[in-house]
Short mmCIF file of C-alpha atoms and ligand atoms in Angstrom, two decimals:
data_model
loop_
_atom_site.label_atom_id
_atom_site.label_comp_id
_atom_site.label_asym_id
_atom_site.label_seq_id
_atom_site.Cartn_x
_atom_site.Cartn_y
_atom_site.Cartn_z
CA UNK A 64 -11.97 77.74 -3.67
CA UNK A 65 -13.01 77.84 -7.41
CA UNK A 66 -13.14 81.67 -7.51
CA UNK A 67 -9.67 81.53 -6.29
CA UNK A 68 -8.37 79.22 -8.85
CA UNK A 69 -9.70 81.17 -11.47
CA UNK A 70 -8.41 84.44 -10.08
CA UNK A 71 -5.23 82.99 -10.24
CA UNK A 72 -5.07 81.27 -13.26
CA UNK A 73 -5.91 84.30 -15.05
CA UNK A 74 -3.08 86.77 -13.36
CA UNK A 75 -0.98 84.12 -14.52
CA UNK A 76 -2.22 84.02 -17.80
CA UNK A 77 -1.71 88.52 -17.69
CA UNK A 78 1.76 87.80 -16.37
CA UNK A 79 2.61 85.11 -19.31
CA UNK A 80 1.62 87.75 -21.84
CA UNK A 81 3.24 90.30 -20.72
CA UNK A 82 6.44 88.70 -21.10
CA UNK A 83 5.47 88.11 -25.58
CA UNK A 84 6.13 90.75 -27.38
CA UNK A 85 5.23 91.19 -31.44
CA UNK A 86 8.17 93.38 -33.46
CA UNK A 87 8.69 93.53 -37.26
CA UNK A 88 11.82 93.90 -38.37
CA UNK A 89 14.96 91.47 -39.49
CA UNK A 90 15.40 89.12 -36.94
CA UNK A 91 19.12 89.13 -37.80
CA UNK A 92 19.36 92.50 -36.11
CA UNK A 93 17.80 91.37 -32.59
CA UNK A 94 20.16 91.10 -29.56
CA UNK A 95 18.69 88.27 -27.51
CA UNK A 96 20.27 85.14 -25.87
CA UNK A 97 18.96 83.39 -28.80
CA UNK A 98 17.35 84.02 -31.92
CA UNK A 99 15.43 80.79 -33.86
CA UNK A 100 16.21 79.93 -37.05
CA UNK A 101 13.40 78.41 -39.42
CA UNK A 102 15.69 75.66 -41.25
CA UNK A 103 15.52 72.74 -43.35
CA UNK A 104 16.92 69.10 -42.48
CA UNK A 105 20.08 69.75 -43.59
CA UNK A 106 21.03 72.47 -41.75
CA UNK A 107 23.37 73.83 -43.92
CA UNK A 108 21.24 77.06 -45.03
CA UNK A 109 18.77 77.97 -47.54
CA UNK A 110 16.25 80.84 -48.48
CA UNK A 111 14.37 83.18 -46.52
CA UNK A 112 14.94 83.65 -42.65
CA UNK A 113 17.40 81.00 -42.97
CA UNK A 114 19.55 82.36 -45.88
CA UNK A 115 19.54 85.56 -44.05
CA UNK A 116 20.90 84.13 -40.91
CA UNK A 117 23.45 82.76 -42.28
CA UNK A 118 24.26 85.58 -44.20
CA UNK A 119 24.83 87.93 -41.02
CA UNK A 120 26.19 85.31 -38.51
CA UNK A 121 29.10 84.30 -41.09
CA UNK A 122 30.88 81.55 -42.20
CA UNK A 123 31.40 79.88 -38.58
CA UNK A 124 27.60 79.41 -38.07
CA UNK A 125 27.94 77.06 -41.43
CA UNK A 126 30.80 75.15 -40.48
CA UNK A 127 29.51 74.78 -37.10
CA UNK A 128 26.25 73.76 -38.87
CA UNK A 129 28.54 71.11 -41.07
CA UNK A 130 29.38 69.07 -37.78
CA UNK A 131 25.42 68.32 -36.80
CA UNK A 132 24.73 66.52 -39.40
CA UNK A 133 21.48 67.57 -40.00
CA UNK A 134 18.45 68.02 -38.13
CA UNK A 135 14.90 65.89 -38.30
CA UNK A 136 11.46 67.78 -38.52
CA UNK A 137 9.99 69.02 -35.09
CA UNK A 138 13.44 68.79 -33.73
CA UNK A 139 16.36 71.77 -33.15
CA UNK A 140 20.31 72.11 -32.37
CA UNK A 141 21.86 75.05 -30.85
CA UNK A 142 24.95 76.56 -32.31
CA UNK A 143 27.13 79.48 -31.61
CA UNK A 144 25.53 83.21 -32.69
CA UNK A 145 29.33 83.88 -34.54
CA UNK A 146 28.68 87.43 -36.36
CA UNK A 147 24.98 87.55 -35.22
CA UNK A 148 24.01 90.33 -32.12
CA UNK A 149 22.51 87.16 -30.72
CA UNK A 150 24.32 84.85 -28.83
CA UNK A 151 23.07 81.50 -29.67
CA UNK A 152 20.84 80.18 -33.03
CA UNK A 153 18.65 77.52 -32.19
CA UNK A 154 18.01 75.70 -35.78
CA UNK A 155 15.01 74.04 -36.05
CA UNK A 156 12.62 72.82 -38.66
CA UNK A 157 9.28 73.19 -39.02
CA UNK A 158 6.75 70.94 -41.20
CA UNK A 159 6.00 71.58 -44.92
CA UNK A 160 2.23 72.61 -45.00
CA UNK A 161 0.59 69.46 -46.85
CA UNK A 162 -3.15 70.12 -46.36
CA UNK A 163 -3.14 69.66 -42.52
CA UNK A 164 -3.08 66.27 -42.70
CA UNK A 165 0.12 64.80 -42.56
CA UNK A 166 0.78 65.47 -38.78
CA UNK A 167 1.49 69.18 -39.44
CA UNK A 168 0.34 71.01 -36.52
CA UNK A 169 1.77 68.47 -34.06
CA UNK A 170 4.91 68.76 -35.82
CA UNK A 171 4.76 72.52 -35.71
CA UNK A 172 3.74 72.13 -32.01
CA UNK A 173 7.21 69.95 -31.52
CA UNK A 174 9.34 72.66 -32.96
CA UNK A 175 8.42 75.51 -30.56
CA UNK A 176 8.52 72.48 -27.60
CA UNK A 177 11.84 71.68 -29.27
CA UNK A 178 13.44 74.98 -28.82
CA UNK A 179 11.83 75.46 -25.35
CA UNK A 180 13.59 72.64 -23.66
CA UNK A 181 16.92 74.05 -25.25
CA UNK A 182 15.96 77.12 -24.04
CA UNK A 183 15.60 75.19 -20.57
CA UNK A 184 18.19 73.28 -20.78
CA UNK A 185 21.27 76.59 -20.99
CA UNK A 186 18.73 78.62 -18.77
CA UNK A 187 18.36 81.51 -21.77
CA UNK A 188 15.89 84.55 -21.06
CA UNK A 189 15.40 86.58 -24.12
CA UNK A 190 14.39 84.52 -27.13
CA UNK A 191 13.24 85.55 -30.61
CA UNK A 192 11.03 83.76 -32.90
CA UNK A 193 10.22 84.11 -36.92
CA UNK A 194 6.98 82.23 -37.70
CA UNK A 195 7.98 78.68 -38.88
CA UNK A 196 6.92 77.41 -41.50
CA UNK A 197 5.02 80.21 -43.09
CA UNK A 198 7.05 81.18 -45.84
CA UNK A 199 8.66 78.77 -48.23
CA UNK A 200 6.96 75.62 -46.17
CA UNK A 201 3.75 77.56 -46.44
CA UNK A 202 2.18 76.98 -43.00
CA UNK A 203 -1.13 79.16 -42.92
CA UNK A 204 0.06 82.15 -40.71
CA UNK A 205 -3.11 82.27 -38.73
CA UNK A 206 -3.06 78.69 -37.31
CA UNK A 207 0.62 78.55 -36.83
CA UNK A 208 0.20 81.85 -35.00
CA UNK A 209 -1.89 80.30 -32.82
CA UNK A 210 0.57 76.96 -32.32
CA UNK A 211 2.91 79.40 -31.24
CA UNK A 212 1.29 81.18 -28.57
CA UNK A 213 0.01 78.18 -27.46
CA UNK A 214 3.46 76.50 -27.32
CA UNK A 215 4.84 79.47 -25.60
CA UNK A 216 2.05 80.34 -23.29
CA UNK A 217 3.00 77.03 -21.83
CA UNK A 218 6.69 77.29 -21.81
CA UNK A 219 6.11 80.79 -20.28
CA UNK A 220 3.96 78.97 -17.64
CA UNK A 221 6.48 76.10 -16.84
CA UNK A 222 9.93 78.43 -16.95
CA UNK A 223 9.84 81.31 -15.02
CA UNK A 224 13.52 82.00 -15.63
CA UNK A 225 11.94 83.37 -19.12
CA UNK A 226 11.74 86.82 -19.40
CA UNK A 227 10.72 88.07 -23.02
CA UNK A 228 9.62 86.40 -25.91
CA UNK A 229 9.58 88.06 -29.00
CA UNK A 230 7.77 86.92 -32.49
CA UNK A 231 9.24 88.64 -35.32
CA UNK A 232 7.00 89.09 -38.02
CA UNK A 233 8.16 90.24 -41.12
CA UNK A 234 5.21 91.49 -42.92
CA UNK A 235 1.96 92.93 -41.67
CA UNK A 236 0.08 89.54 -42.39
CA UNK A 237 2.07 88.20 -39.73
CA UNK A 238 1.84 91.15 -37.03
CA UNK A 239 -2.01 90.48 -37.50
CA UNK A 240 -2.09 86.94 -37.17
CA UNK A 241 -0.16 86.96 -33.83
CA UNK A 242 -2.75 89.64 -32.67
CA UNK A 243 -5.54 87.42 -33.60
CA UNK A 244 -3.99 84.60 -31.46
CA UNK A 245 -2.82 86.85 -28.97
CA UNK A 246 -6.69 87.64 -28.10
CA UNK A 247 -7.75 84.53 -27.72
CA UNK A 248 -7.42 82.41 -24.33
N1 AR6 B 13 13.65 88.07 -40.25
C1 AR6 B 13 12.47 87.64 -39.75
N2 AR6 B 13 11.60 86.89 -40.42
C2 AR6 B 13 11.90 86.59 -41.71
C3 AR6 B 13 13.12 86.99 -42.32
C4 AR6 B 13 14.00 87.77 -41.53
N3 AR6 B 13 15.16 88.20 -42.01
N4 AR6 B 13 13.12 86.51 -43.60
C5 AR6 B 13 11.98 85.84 -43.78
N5 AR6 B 13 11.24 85.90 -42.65
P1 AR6 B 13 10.91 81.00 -44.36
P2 AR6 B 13 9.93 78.32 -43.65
C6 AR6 B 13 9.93 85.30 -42.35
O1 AR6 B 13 10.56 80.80 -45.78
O2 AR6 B 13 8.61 78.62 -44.20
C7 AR6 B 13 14.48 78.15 -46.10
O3 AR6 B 13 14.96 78.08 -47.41
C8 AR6 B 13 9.03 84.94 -43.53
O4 AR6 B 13 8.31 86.08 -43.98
O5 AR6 B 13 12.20 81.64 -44.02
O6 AR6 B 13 10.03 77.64 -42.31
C9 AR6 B 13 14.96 77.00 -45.24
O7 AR6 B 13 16.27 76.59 -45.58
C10 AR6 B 13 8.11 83.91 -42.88
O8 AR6 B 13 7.07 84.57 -42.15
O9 AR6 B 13 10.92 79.59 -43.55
C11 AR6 B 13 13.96 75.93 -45.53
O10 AR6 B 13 14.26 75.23 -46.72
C12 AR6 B 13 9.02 83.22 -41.87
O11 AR6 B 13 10.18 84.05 -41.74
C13 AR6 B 13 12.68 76.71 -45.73
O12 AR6 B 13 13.06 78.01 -46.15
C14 AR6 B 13 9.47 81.83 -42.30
O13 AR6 B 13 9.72 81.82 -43.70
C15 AR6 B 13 11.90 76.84 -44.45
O14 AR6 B 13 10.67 77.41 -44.72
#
């Protein structure tokens, strides 16, 4: 009975896997139902992934952006993809690394759960993800790596209506830490 557990806990966890994929390039140029967007509380647009977002969606995404009023940490919104190849944007914002002890991994855990149950929620397949928080908020990128896999090993498990995941990593830092967390259980 064990043995049979086991043997099918891990094809699940081969089939979960199969469906994350790691890519570097521009997330702006990535045709999926959704891409996420690593914002700040405001919501109204700012460096990095963020700035470049906005930048290639167009001015609707920031007057759509205008009417939600903001957005608290660990949370997201969903707008329209306007410009982008994308359909849909889901916003969300991760924590600012403080040391590790202000509640950041649970908050960083809350983002990716965040986005999941919009994901959920308008029954989207193809979803692409920059690493939160590791550039401006300076999240170390091998332990938010490893949030995120978690996080979406999970989702992956719950929502079989999901059929790729993809982590964007920008740089090769990145590409490496999602390996690393990749290869572990
Ligand atoms: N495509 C994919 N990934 C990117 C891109 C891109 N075009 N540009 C940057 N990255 P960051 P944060 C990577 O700083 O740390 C903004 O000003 C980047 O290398 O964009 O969550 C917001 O308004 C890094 O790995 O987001 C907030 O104020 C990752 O995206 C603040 O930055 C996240 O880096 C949020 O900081």
């Amino acid at each position: 009975m064990r043995v049979v557990f086991l043997e099918r806990w891990k094809k699940k966890a081969t089939m979960t896997d199969s469906r994350i994929q790691l890519t570097e390039e521009d997330i702006t140029g990535i045709k999926a139902d959704a891409i996420v967007n690593a914002a700040n509380n405001s919501l109204l647009g700012g460096g990095g992934v963020d700035g470049a977002i906005h930048r290639a969606a167009g001015p609707g995404l920031l007057a759509e952006c205008r009417g939600l009023s903001g957005c608290p940490t660990g949370e997201a919104r969903i707008t329209k993809g306007y410009n982008l190849p994308a359909t849909w944007v889901i916003h969300t914002v991760g924590p600012i690394w403080r040391g590790g002890t202000q509640g950041e991994p649970e908050l960083l855990a809350r983002c990716y759960r965040s986005c999941f149950s919009l994901v959920q929620e308008l029954g989207l397949r193809t979803i692409a993800f920059p690493a939160i928080s590791t550039g401006v908020y300076g999240y170390p990128k091998e332990e938010a790596a490893r949030i995120a896999i978690k996080e979406t090993r999970r989702a992956l498990a719950e929502n079989e209506n999901l059929a790729s995941i993809i982590f964007v990593c920008f740089n090769n830092d990145t590409r490496l830490a999602y390996k690393k967390a990749l290869a572990e259980p």
